[in-house]
Amino acid sequence: MKLSKLFTHTRKDAPADEVSKNAQLLIRAGFVNKELAGVYSYLPLGLRVLNNIARIVREEMDAIGGQELAMPALQIKERYEISGRWDDKVVDDWFKTKLVNGAELGLGFSHEENLSPMLKNFINSYKDLPLAPYQVTTKFRNELRSKSGLMRGREFLMKDMYSYSISQKQHDEFYETVQKAYETIYKRLGIGHETFLTFASGGSFSKYSHEFQTLSEAGEDTIYLDRRRKLAINKEVLNDAVIRDLGLRRSDLEELRAIEVGNIFSLGTKFSKPFELVINDQDGKETTLIMGCYGIGISRAMGTVAELLSDEKGLVWPESIAPAKVYLARLGTDAAVVKTADGLYKKLQAENIEVLYDDRDVRAGEKFADADLLGIPYRVVISEKTLKDTTYELKKRTEDKTQNLAEPELIKMLAA
RNA sequence: CGGGGAUUAGCGCAGCCUGGUAGCGCGCCGCGUUCGGGACGCGGAGGUCGUGGGUUCGAAUCCCGCAUCCCCGACCA
């Protein structure tokens, strides 16, 4: 993509109504635009990051047997009356609306009531199990107080997977598989080193649920972390009995703020029993299916990476999710420089290396500042100076040093 | 939902106390000089001052209501 054609622009100042680092940087860089509190538009570069995160999550869900589908935002009232979740006293963050004929609808905040009745038409045998449909869709939650940029939205992108098993054993095995897949996802997103499995409230069907908490002062949760064991307990369930139960010691626990970047929990038969998801097991015995639910906020993950991996100059995307791999800066309008830069742009594209080509006629300082703010992993500079030397100058976003390279070495390095 | 703060040009702000129909910086447009870390000079465009009402000869400014945004708290299958 040529920067001269990109409709978004960077800004020196962040808007006054955004305090959180993630929102300030993402808005300054032109990745998102705020529409209302907790609701953002994703602009071309921001959408690339969001899609890259979703792609990684999809790959890992597919790898453990997840099957992607897409369910609607509009939800039927009657289904939620069956499960007991229509009442605002039970779920207080519903967005509700009506059909022209007056029938009430809700905007989906979670999709158990959608999926379970649907699967009654498809699951015929225990041999179909375990089954784990998932989706990446926009969720709506009427938060009393949205805050912290992308961290807590009223409309946000989420991956939600639901598992159906014939036995507790089968459920437990799948649950553990998902837990491992989540760890892989956070590693790939570049926040694995700061993300910890955290024991949280399990509700009525299991002792604990599990959250994945990323250490950050911008987080809303307080956790107690045993760094050596890489295990944490959410403050909401912390007590001596729980600490003992998990084989931890209070003196090893460190109190920290963290962002909940994912959670997985057992649902038991809460959403299978009301919808009569009953199947004969191997022995011919009627069994109500056991469910699990597994969420990752895709947009929140983007905010978390922005929050964690940025520095005083701007965003610092890991290669795995960056909007482009290379920022190609052409300095000056010298004919040889322009020709060389245009040529490299085409060659990088031919190698399938994603490149942002800064072909604007602006001064060097502005290009460097933008390359840093946008957080592109590699910066390549072409100028009259570099043409006299080995032609190209390469710099990593995370390092200060530069190196000069000739074209074959440069392409080889960037293609790696 | 309780408490606090804010709303004036695309962005950041001043003006309000002491009413007389708006100003600065950045950005944007034009010309020129510059050209490796957000240059400089000259000229220019751009605002029903969040919204509804009230007071007044006259309201960005004073009074009342509402909306939106931010922060703290509460809430968060």
Tab-separated table of C-alpha atoms (C1' of nucleotides) in Angstrom:
chain	number	residue	atom	x	y	z
A	1	MET	CA	0.000	0.000	0.000
A	2	LYS	CA	1.206	3.486	-0.863
A	3	LEU	CA	0.943	5.964	1.969
A	4	SER	CA	0.178	8.767	-0.483
A	5	LYS	CA	-3.097	6.972	-1.255
A	6	LEU	CA	-4.050	5.957	2.289
A	7	PHE	CA	-6.967	8.083	3.495
A	8	THR	CA	-5.984	7.920	7.151
A	9	HIS	CA	-3.271	10.165	8.581
A	10	THR	CA	-1.290	10.251	11.782
A	11	ARG	CA	-1.691	12.972	14.381
A	12	LYS	CA	0.700	14.551	16.822
A	13	ASP	CA	-1.937	15.050	19.505
A	14	ALA	CA	-4.284	12.495	20.977
A	15	PRO	CA	-7.897	13.554	21.473
A	16	ALA	CA	-8.502	14.963	24.939
A	17	ASP	CA	-11.297	12.534	25.757
A	18	GLU	CA	-9.088	9.463	25.538
A	19	VAL	CA	-6.863	8.739	28.465
A	20	SER	CA	-5.921	5.120	27.938
A	21	LYS	CA	-2.665	4.472	26.148
A	22	ASN	CA	-4.141	1.966	23.724
A	23	ALA	CA	-6.841	4.354	22.510
A	24	GLN	CA	-4.478	7.325	22.297
A	25	LEU	CA	-1.939	5.464	20.209
A	26	LEU	CA	-4.439	3.669	17.985
A	27	ILE	CA	-6.251	6.935	17.256
A	28	ARG	CA	-3.045	8.926	16.709
A	29	ALA	CA	-1.824	6.275	14.299
A	30	GLY	CA	-5.148	6.243	12.453
A	31	PHE	CA	-5.987	2.604	13.256
A	32	VAL	CA	-9.373	3.259	14.842
A	33	ASN	CA	-11.943	6.024	15.048
A	34	LYS	CA	-14.144	6.533	18.057
A	35	GLU	CA	-17.872	6.612	17.334
A	36	LEU	CA	-19.208	6.616	20.879
A	37	ALA	CA	-18.009	5.358	24.218
A	38	GLY	CA	-16.960	1.749	23.742
A	39	VAL	CA	-17.688	1.732	20.003
A	40	TYR	CA	-14.935	2.154	17.437
A	41	SER	CA	-14.561	1.982	13.677
A	42	TYR	CA	-11.587	-0.001	12.443
A	43	LEU	CA	-9.718	1.901	9.735
A	44	PRO	CA	-7.637	0.212	7.023
A	45	LEU	CA	-4.462	-0.356	9.051
A	46	GLY	CA	-6.338	-1.194	12.242
A	47	LEU	CA	-8.549	-3.658	10.430
A	48	ARG	CA	-5.467	-5.464	9.176
A	49	VAL	CA	-4.271	-5.958	12.743
A	50	LEU	CA	-7.715	-7.059	13.907
A	51	ASN	CA	-7.967	-9.544	11.029
A	52	ASN	CA	-4.480	-10.871	11.738
A	53	ILE	CA	-5.386	-11.560	15.351
A	54	ALA	CA	-8.608	-13.265	14.266
A	55	ARG	CA	-6.643	-15.325	11.747
A	56	ILE	CA	-4.297	-16.654	14.437
A	57	VAL	CA	-7.217	-17.481	16.718
A	58	ARG	CA	-9.007	-19.289	13.876
A	59	GLU	CA	-5.906	-21.301	13.022
A	60	GLU	CA	-5.560	-22.509	16.598
A	61	MET	CA	-9.260	-23.294	16.981
A	62	ASP	CA	-9.271	-25.209	13.705
A	63	ALA	CA	-6.174	-27.097	14.849
A	64	ILE	CA	-8.034	-28.583	17.835
A	65	GLY	CA	-11.099	-29.500	15.811
A	66	GLY	CA	-13.144	-26.348	16.131
A	67	GLN	CA	-15.644	-25.734	13.336
A	68	GLU	CA	-16.352	-22.148	12.384
A	69	LEU	CA	-19.868	-20.905	11.799
A	70	ALA	CA	-21.578	-17.529	12.136
A	71	MET	CA	-24.652	-16.890	14.226
A	72	PRO	CA	-26.867	-13.812	14.064
A	73	ALA	CA	-26.734	-10.747	16.267
A	74	LEU	CA	-30.550	-10.652	16.510
A	75	GLN	CA	-31.738	-12.977	19.234
A	76	ILE	CA	-35.165	-14.503	19.883
A	77	LYS	CA	-36.726	-13.690	23.251
A	78	GLU	CA	-38.429	-17.083	23.718
A	79	ARG	CA	-35.112	-18.974	23.641
A	80	TYR	CA	-33.799	-16.862	26.483
A	81	GLU	CA	-36.959	-17.362	28.486
A	82	ILE	CA	-36.287	-21.107	28.299
A	83	SER	CA	-32.788	-20.652	29.724
A	84	GLY	CA	-33.888	-17.909	32.117
A	85	ARG	CA	-31.631	-15.208	30.712
A	86	TRP	CA	-34.145	-12.781	29.169
A	87	ASP	CA	-34.922	-10.923	32.379
A	88	ASP	CA	-32.849	-7.746	32.853
A	89	LYS	CA	-32.437	-8.717	36.487
A	90	VAL	CA	-30.524	-11.812	35.365
A	91	VAL	CA	-28.537	-10.268	32.498
A	92	ASP	CA	-28.333	-6.524	32.933
A	93	ASP	CA	-26.332	-5.584	29.868
A	94	TRP	CA	-28.788	-6.583	27.132
A	95	PHE	CA	-29.397	-4.317	24.178
A	96	LYS	CA	-33.017	-4.969	23.249
A	97	THR	CA	-35.063	-3.962	20.233
A	98	LYS	CA	-38.352	-4.840	18.515
A	99	LEU	CA	-39.727	-6.091	15.247
A	100	VAL	CA	-42.319	-3.916	13.512
A	101	ASN	CA	-45.049	-6.234	14.846
A	102	GLY	CA	-43.861	-5.552	18.362
A	103	ALA	CA	-42.043	-8.841	19.024
A	104	GLU	CA	-39.055	-8.306	21.257
A	105	LEU	CA	-35.516	-9.141	20.171
A	106	GLY	CA	-32.121	-8.852	21.802
A	107	LEU	CA	-28.678	-8.178	20.373
A	108	GLY	CA	-26.475	-11.159	21.135
A	109	PHE	CA	-24.046	-10.927	24.047
A	110	SER	CA	-23.325	-14.693	23.975
A	111	HIS	CA	-24.753	-17.509	21.868
A	112	GLU	CA	-25.556	-20.612	23.948
A	113	GLU	CA	-29.299	-20.135	23.378
A	114	ASN	CA	-28.744	-19.928	19.665
A	115	LEU	CA	-26.417	-22.861	19.258
A	116	SER	CA	-27.935	-25.474	21.544
A	117	PRO	CA	-31.410	-25.586	19.925
A	118	MET	CA	-29.784	-25.573	16.489
A	119	LEU	CA	-27.514	-28.505	17.310
A	120	LYS	CA	-30.509	-30.587	18.396
A	121	ASN	CA	-31.134	-30.932	14.665
A	122	PHE	CA	-27.633	-32.166	13.932
A	123	ILE	CA	-26.239	-34.210	16.821
A	124	ASN	CA	-27.640	-37.714	16.423
A	125	SER	CA	-25.061	-39.902	18.126
A	126	TYR	CA	-22.363	-39.835	20.754
A	127	LYS	CA	-20.048	-40.556	17.840
A	128	ASP	CA	-20.557	-36.937	16.727
A	129	LEU	CA	-18.884	-35.797	19.951
A	130	PRO	CA	-16.992	-33.936	21.181
A	131	LEU	CA	-18.222	-31.131	18.982
A	132	ALA	CA	-16.897	-27.589	19.177
A	133	PRO	CA	-18.486	-24.949	16.954
A	134	TYR	CA	-17.049	-21.451	17.165
A	135	GLN	CA	-17.513	-18.058	15.607
A	136	VAL	CA	-15.811	-14.683	15.352
A	137	THR	CA	-18.588	-12.115	15.529
A	138	THR	CA	-19.569	-8.775	16.967
A	139	LYS	CA	-21.002	-8.936	20.458
A	140	PHE	CA	-23.198	-6.304	22.064
A	141	ARG	CA	-23.192	-5.503	25.751
A	142	ASN	CA	-24.904	-2.466	27.179
A	143	GLU	CA	-22.144	-1.626	29.627
A	144	LEU	CA	-22.997	0.936	32.264
A	145	ARG	CA	-19.548	2.317	31.865
A	146	SER	CA	-17.391	1.567	28.872
A	147	LYS	CA	-13.787	2.461	29.458
A	148	SER	CA	-10.147	2.235	28.563
A	149	GLY	CA	-10.397	2.377	24.783
A	150	LEU	CA	-10.718	-1.077	23.264
A	151	MET	CA	-10.597	-2.765	26.672
A	152	ARG	CA	-14.264	-2.686	27.491
A	153	GLY	CA	-16.590	-2.014	24.593
A	154	ARG	CA	-20.305	-1.963	24.062
A	155	GLU	CA	-19.775	-3.494	20.636
A	156	PHE	CA	-16.705	-5.651	20.205
A	157	LEU	CA	-15.292	-8.525	18.217
A	158	MET	CA	-15.138	-11.830	20.032
A	159	LYS	CA	-14.301	-15.422	19.305
A	160	ASP	CA	-16.651	-17.686	21.181
A	161	MET	CA	-16.432	-21.449	21.033
A	162	TYR	CA	-18.818	-23.895	22.685
A	163	SER	CA	-18.071	-27.560	23.304
A	164	TYR	CA	-20.506	-30.452	23.610
A	165	SER	CA	-19.378	-33.720	25.195
A	166	ILE	CA	-21.008	-37.023	26.075
A	167	SER	CA	-19.184	-37.441	29.383
A	168	GLN	CA	-17.383	-35.435	32.010
A	169	LYS	CA	-14.157	-37.199	31.034
A	170	GLN	CA	-14.542	-36.230	27.395
A	171	HIS	CA	-15.358	-32.676	28.446
A	172	ASP	CA	-12.322	-32.423	30.722
A	173	GLU	CA	-10.005	-33.647	27.993
A	174	PHE	CA	-11.296	-31.156	25.478
A	175	TYR	CA	-11.192	-28.350	28.036
A	176	GLU	CA	-7.520	-29.020	28.597
A	177	THR	CA	-6.872	-29.041	24.858
A	178	VAL	CA	-8.427	-25.593	24.581
A	179	GLN	CA	-6.344	-24.350	27.477
A	180	LYS	CA	-3.170	-25.357	25.619
A	181	ALA	CA	-4.408	-23.785	22.381
A	182	TYR	CA	-5.009	-20.518	24.224
A	183	GLU	CA	-1.458	-20.514	25.522
A	184	THR	CA	-0.236	-20.930	21.941
A	185	ILE	CA	-2.434	-18.050	20.785
A	186	TYR	CA	-1.055	-15.594	23.348
A	187	LYS	CA	2.481	-16.600	22.459
A	188	ARG	CA	1.765	-15.947	18.794
A	189	LEU	CA	0.228	-12.572	19.634
A	190	GLY	CA	3.444	-11.559	21.392
A	191	ILE	CA	1.982	-11.312	24.902
A	192	GLY	CA	2.621	-14.879	26.073
A	193	HIS	CA	5.414	-13.926	28.477
A	194	GLU	CA	3.041	-11.653	30.437
A	195	THR	CA	-0.096	-13.809	30.242
A	196	PHE	CA	-0.967	-16.251	33.019
A	197	LEU	CA	-3.540	-18.928	33.634
A	198	THR	CA	-5.740	-17.644	36.421
A	199	PHE	CA	-8.270	-19.469	38.569
A	200	ALA	CA	-11.565	-17.638	38.824
A	201	SER	CA	-15.121	-18.224	39.878
A	202	GLY	CA	-16.538	-21.428	38.433
A	203	GLY	CA	-20.217	-20.743	38.869
A	204	SER	CA	-22.513	-23.639	39.664
A	205	PHE	CA	-21.021	-26.338	37.443
A	206	SER	CA	-17.359	-26.464	38.283
A	207	LYS	CA	-15.074	-25.462	41.079
A	208	TYR	CA	-13.173	-22.931	39.010
A	209	SER	CA	-13.216	-21.284	35.649
A	210	HIS	CA	-9.973	-20.267	34.010
A	211	GLU	CA	-9.016	-16.856	32.813
A	212	PHE	CA	-5.985	-15.780	30.852
A	213	GLN	CA	-4.738	-12.601	32.439
A	214	THR	CA	-2.121	-10.324	30.894
A	215	LEU	CA	-0.183	-8.222	33.380
A	216	SER	CA	-0.873	-4.530	32.833
A	217	GLU	CA	-1.710	-1.508	34.936
A	218	ALA	CA	-4.437	-0.818	32.393
A	219	GLY	CA	-6.257	-3.980	33.447
A	220	GLU	CA	-9.465	-4.052	35.436
A	221	ASP	CA	-8.732	-7.226	37.370
A	222	THR	CA	-6.545	-7.857	40.383
A	223	ILE	CA	-4.797	-11.210	40.431
A	224	TYR	CA	-2.426	-12.975	42.808
A	225	LEU	CA	0.396	-14.518	40.833
A	226	ASP	CA	2.896	-17.224	41.699
A	227	ARG	CA	5.532	-16.320	39.114
A	228	ARG	CA	7.549	-19.471	39.563
A	229	ARG	CA	4.574	-21.773	39.005
A	230	LYS	CA	3.056	-19.401	36.411
A	231	LEU	CA	-0.352	-19.659	38.057
A	232	ALA	CA	-2.599	-16.945	39.401
A	233	ILE	CA	-5.775	-16.582	41.426
A	234	ASN	CA	-8.320	-13.896	40.685
A	235	LYS	CA	-8.984	-11.663	43.683
A	236	GLU	CA	-12.689	-12.490	43.466
A	237	VAL	CA	-12.072	-16.058	44.666
A	238	LEU	CA	-8.953	-15.590	46.773
A	239	ASN	CA	-9.044	-17.138	50.230
A	240	ASP	CA	-6.936	-19.533	52.276
A	241	ALA	CA	-8.959	-22.574	51.261
A	242	VAL	CA	-8.501	-21.827	47.559
A	243	ILE	CA	-4.774	-21.180	47.964
A	244	ARG	CA	-4.396	-24.507	49.768
A	245	ASP	CA	-6.594	-26.296	47.249
A	246	LEU	CA	-4.333	-25.159	44.397
A	247	GLY	CA	-1.191	-26.141	46.268
A	248	LEU	CA	0.089	-22.568	46.466
A	249	ARG	CA	1.403	-20.527	49.359
A	250	ARG	CA	0.222	-17.038	50.205
A	251	SER	CA	3.790	-15.832	50.669
A	252	ASP	CA	4.569	-16.722	47.028
A	253	LEU	CA	1.708	-14.652	45.669
A	254	GLU	CA	2.201	-11.207	44.170
A	255	GLU	CA	-0.740	-8.803	43.829
A	256	LEU	CA	-0.926	-7.417	40.285
A	257	ARG	CA	-3.288	-5.678	37.863
A	258	ALA	CA	-4.153	-7.616	34.725
A	259	ILE	CA	-6.266	-7.601	31.586
A	260	GLU	CA	-8.558	-10.585	31.085
A	261	VAL	CA	-7.698	-11.579	27.516
A	262	GLY	CA	-9.592	-14.842	27.517
A	263	ASN	CA	-11.611	-17.177	29.649
A	264	ILE	CA	-12.770	-20.744	29.504
A	265	PHE	CA	-15.346	-22.378	31.706
A	266	SER	CA	-17.497	-25.403	32.135
A	267	LEU	CA	-21.224	-24.930	31.679
A	268	GLY	CA	-22.317	-28.374	32.778
A	269	THR	CA	-25.844	-28.942	31.456
A	270	LYS	CA	-27.050	-25.393	32.018
A	271	PHE	CA	-27.706	-24.790	28.311
A	272	SER	CA	-28.148	-28.370	27.144
A	273	LYS	CA	-30.799	-29.541	29.593
A	274	PRO	CA	-33.354	-26.771	28.897
A	275	PHE	CA	-32.995	-27.387	25.158
A	276	GLU	CA	-33.169	-31.169	25.612
A	277	LEU	CA	-29.812	-32.035	24.111
A	278	VAL	CA	-30.022	-35.644	25.191
A	279	ILE	CA	-28.145	-38.438	23.413
A	280	ASN	CA	-27.699	-42.136	24.110
A	281	ASP	CA	-24.165	-42.926	25.181
A	282	GLN	CA	-22.141	-46.002	24.225
A	283	ASP	CA	-24.140	-48.106	26.661
A	284	GLY	CA	-27.475	-46.865	25.379
A	285	LYS	CA	-28.032	-44.680	28.419
A	286	GLU	CA	-29.740	-41.300	27.893
A	287	THR	CA	-27.204	-38.554	28.647
A	288	THR	CA	-27.591	-34.785	28.730
A	289	LEU	CA	-24.614	-33.260	26.941
A	290	ILE	CA	-21.966	-31.441	28.913
A	291	MET	CA	-20.956	-28.033	27.631
A	292	GLY	CA	-18.002	-25.708	27.860
A	293	CYS	CA	-17.582	-22.127	26.680
A	294	TYR	CA	-14.358	-20.540	25.497
A	295	GLY	CA	-13.988	-16.828	24.730
A	296	ILE	CA	-11.316	-14.502	23.431
A	297	GLY	CA	-11.994	-10.824	22.851
A	298	ILE	CA	-10.294	-10.140	19.524
A	299	SER	CA	-10.582	-6.365	19.763
A	300	ARG	CA	-9.550	-6.409	23.416
A	301	ALA	CA	-6.496	-8.470	22.456
A	302	MET	CA	-5.587	-5.732	19.959
A	303	GLY	CA	-5.888	-3.111	22.679
A	304	THR	CA	-3.811	-5.260	25.017
A	305	VAL	CA	-0.971	-5.626	22.510
A	306	ALA	CA	-1.067	-1.868	21.865
A	307	GLU	CA	-0.942	-1.241	25.585
A	308	LEU	CA	1.856	-3.710	26.343
A	309	LEU	CA	4.222	-3.524	23.411
A	310	SER	CA	4.250	0.221	22.740
A	311	ASP	CA	6.971	2.699	23.679
A	312	GLU	CA	7.302	6.484	23.862
A	313	LYS	CA	7.451	6.734	20.064
A	314	GLY	CA	4.351	4.721	19.369
A	315	LEU	CA	3.030	1.261	18.649
A	316	VAL	CA	5.299	-1.775	18.330
A	317	TRP	CA	3.477	-4.629	16.588
A	318	PRO	CA	4.884	-8.142	16.601
A	319	GLU	CA	5.409	-9.389	13.068
A	320	SER	CA	2.610	-11.919	13.472
A	321	ILE	CA	-0.115	-9.271	13.571
A	322	ALA	CA	1.503	-6.088	12.199
A	323	PRO	CA	-0.480	-4.282	9.481
A	324	ALA	CA	2.607	-4.664	7.255
A	325	LYS	CA	6.038	-6.157	7.698
A	326	VAL	CA	8.050	-3.351	6.135
A	327	TYR	CA	7.867	0.442	6.137
A	328	LEU	CA	9.637	1.600	2.989
A	329	ALA	CA	10.685	5.243	3.311
A	330	ARG	CA	11.881	7.094	0.264
A	331	LEU	CA	13.742	10.262	1.214
A	332	GLY	CA	13.744	13.146	-1.232
A	333	THR	CA	12.626	13.308	-4.834
A	334	ASP	CA	15.894	12.522	-6.590
A	335	ALA	CA	15.053	10.576	-9.763
A	336	ALA	CA	17.376	7.663	-8.977
A	337	VAL	CA	15.996	7.407	-5.444
A	338	VAL	CA	12.405	7.371	-6.684
A	339	LYS	CA	13.187	4.790	-9.327
A	340	THR	CA	14.994	2.508	-6.874
A	341	ALA	CA	12.255	2.823	-4.262
A	342	ASP	CA	9.465	2.155	-6.773
A	343	GLY	CA	11.409	-0.884	-7.924
A	344	LEU	CA	11.918	-2.278	-4.438
A	345	TYR	CA	8.229	-1.746	-3.660
A	346	LYS	CA	7.287	-3.936	-6.616
A	347	LYS	CA	9.877	-6.579	-5.772
A	348	LEU	CA	8.766	-6.865	-2.145
A	349	GLN	CA	5.175	-7.240	-3.281
A	350	ALA	CA	6.238	-9.935	-5.728
A	351	GLU	CA	7.846	-11.765	-2.779
A	352	ASN	CA	4.554	-11.507	-0.861
A	353	ILE	CA	6.163	-9.265	1.742
A	354	GLU	CA	3.609	-6.801	3.027
A	355	VAL	CA	4.966	-3.299	2.623
A	356	LEU	CA	3.787	0.215	3.407
A	357	TYR	CA	5.473	2.460	0.874
A	358	ASP	CA	5.968	6.005	2.126
A	359	ASP	CA	6.067	7.710	-1.263
A	360	ARG	CA	4.919	11.054	0.103
A	361	ASP	CA	6.961	14.189	-0.532
A	362	VAL	CA	7.490	14.994	3.115
A	363	ARG	CA	10.623	15.457	5.147
A	364	ALA	CA	12.633	12.596	6.578
A	365	GLY	CA	11.751	13.349	10.186
A	366	GLU	CA	8.059	13.023	9.479
A	367	LYS	CA	8.549	9.657	7.765
A	368	PHE	CA	10.650	8.299	10.617
A	369	ALA	CA	8.149	9.527	13.194
A	370	ASP	CA	5.292	7.883	11.299
A	371	ALA	CA	7.182	4.614	10.837
A	372	ASP	CA	7.687	4.511	14.603
A	373	LEU	CA	4.138	5.567	15.495
A	374	LEU	CA	2.577	2.979	13.176
A	375	GLY	CA	4.793	0.325	14.728
A	376	ILE	CA	5.830	-1.499	11.556
A	377	PRO	CA	8.489	-4.135	12.443
A	378	TYR	CA	11.071	-3.209	9.762
A	379	ARG	CA	11.979	0.141	8.239
A	380	VAL	CA	13.853	0.373	4.957
A	381	VAL	CA	15.273	3.746	3.897
A	382	ILE	CA	16.332	4.716	0.396
A	383	SER	CA	18.019	8.077	-0.122
A	384	GLU	CA	20.811	9.678	-2.133
A	385	LYS	CA	23.048	8.775	0.786
A	386	THR	CA	22.169	5.062	0.744
A	387	LEU	CA	22.491	4.898	-3.046
A	388	LYS	CA	26.141	5.938	-2.705
A	389	ASP	CA	26.651	3.083	-0.256
A	390	THR	CA	25.015	-0.336	-0.527
A	391	THR	CA	21.643	1.080	-1.598
A	392	TYR	CA	19.404	0.230	1.383
A	393	GLU	CA	19.323	0.936	5.098
A	394	LEU	CA	17.419	-1.474	7.344
A	395	LYS	CA	16.258	-0.872	10.909
A	396	LYS	CA	14.087	-2.877	13.254
A	397	ARG	CA	11.364	-1.044	15.180
A	398	THR	CA	12.642	-2.584	18.406
A	399	GLU	CA	16.286	-1.623	17.870
A	400	ASP	CA	18.212	1.614	17.411
A	401	LYS	CA	20.977	0.324	15.194
A	402	THR	CA	20.719	0.351	11.421
A	403	GLN	CA	22.495	-1.767	8.849
A	404	ASN	CA	23.237	-1.160	5.197
A	405	LEU	CA	22.405	-3.874	2.728
A	406	ALA	CA	22.417	-4.564	-0.969
A	407	GLU	CA	19.188	-5.700	-2.563
A	408	PRO	CA	19.661	-9.496	-2.587
A	409	GLU	CA	20.620	-9.558	1.107
A	410	LEU	CA	17.769	-7.220	1.995
A	411	ILE	CA	15.108	-9.275	0.255
A	412	LYS	CA	16.533	-12.472	1.661
A	413	MET	CA	16.403	-11.063	5.158
A	414	LEU	CA	12.873	-9.705	4.845
A	415	ALA	CA	11.559	-12.866	3.210
A	416	ALA	CA	12.781	-14.964	6.134
B	1	C	C1'	-26.370	3.606	38.743
B	2	G	C1'	-23.651	7.216	42.836
B	3	G	C1'	-19.653	10.997	42.867
B	4	G	C1'	-16.263	14.396	40.195
B	5	G	C1'	-14.657	16.916	35.639
B	6	A	C1'	-15.428	18.407	30.572
B	7	U	C1'	-18.049	20.125	25.744
B	8	U	C1'	-15.402	26.925	21.579
B	9	A	C1'	-12.356	25.391	13.648
B	10	G	C1'	-10.202	18.559	11.728
B	11	C	C1'	-6.877	18.133	16.634
B	12	G	C1'	-4.890	20.606	21.256
B	13	C	C1'	-6.390	25.002	23.853
B	14	A	C1'	-7.437	30.477	25.483
B	15	G	C1'	-11.695	33.744	25.972
B	16	C	C1'	-16.450	33.118	30.410
B	17	C	C1'	-15.248	35.658	36.729
B	18	U	C1'	-16.259	41.706	35.146
B	19	G	C1'	-22.296	40.301	28.649
B	20	G	C1'	-20.937	44.336	23.276
B	21	U	C1'	-21.838	38.783	17.755
B	22	A	C1'	-14.553	34.850	18.593
B	23	G	C1'	-8.569	34.104	19.138
B	24	C	C1'	-3.705	31.106	19.503
B	25	G	C1'	-0.807	26.637	18.232
B	26	C	C1'	-0.891	22.195	15.203
B	27	G	C1'	-3.036	20.472	10.785
B	28	C	C1'	-5.041	22.070	5.787
B	29	C	C1'	-4.566	25.275	0.764
B	30	G	C1'	-1.114	28.679	-2.385
B	31	C	C1'	3.954	30.692	-3.354
B	32	G	C1'	9.108	30.667	-2.117
B	33	U	C1'	13.522	28.938	0.620
B	34	U	C1'	14.718	24.160	2.748
B	35	C	C1'	15.411	18.631	2.758
B	36	G	C1'	18.350	11.988	7.329
B	37	G	C1'	14.277	12.552	13.267
B	38	G	C1'	7.552	15.996	12.940
B	39	A	C1'	11.812	23.036	9.074
B	40	C	C1'	11.062	28.444	7.985
B	41	G	C1'	8.898	33.034	5.661
B	42	C	C1'	4.681	35.385	3.286
B	43	G	C1'	-0.457	34.908	1.936
B	44	G	C1'	-5.231	32.148	2.668
B	45	A	C1'	-9.577	28.952	3.838
B	46	G	C1'	-12.155	27.082	7.932
B	47	G	C1'	-16.446	28.069	13.795
B	48	U	C1'	-25.239	28.288	14.018
B	49	C	C1'	-19.172	28.486	20.734
B	50	G	C1'	-22.936	20.379	22.461
B	51	U	C1'	-28.403	21.120	22.673
B	52	G	C1'	-33.342	23.262	24.293
B	53	G	C1'	-35.348	27.151	26.987
B	54	G	C1'	-34.913	31.733	30.071
B	55	U	C1'	-32.883	36.802	31.535
B	56	U	C1'	-31.227	41.143	28.565
B	57	C	C1'	-31.404	46.380	23.776
B	58	G	C1'	-27.565	42.570	23.151
B	59	A	C1'	-25.387	35.858	25.521
B	60	A	C1'	-19.544	31.631	23.992
B	61	U	C1'	-19.981	34.623	28.603
B	62	C	C1'	-25.475	34.964	33.432
B	63	C	C1'	-29.772	31.255	35.001
B	64	C	C1'	-32.541	26.387	34.360
B	65	G	C1'	-33.181	21.647	31.852
B	66	C	C1'	-31.188	17.841	28.634
B	67	A	C1'	-27.465	15.107	25.828
B	68	U	C1'	-22.643	13.319	25.099
B	69	C	C1'	-17.581	12.300	26.636
B	70	C	C1'	-13.685	11.273	30.460
B	71	C	C1'	-12.185	9.731	35.463
B	72	C	C1'	-13.238	7.196	40.478
B	73	G	C1'	-16.652	3.727	42.538
B	74	A	C1'	-20.514	-0.020	41.954
B	75	C	C1'	-21.591	-3.772	38.173
B	76	C	C1'	-19.304	-7.411	34.724
B	77	A	C1'	-22.914	-15.593	32.464
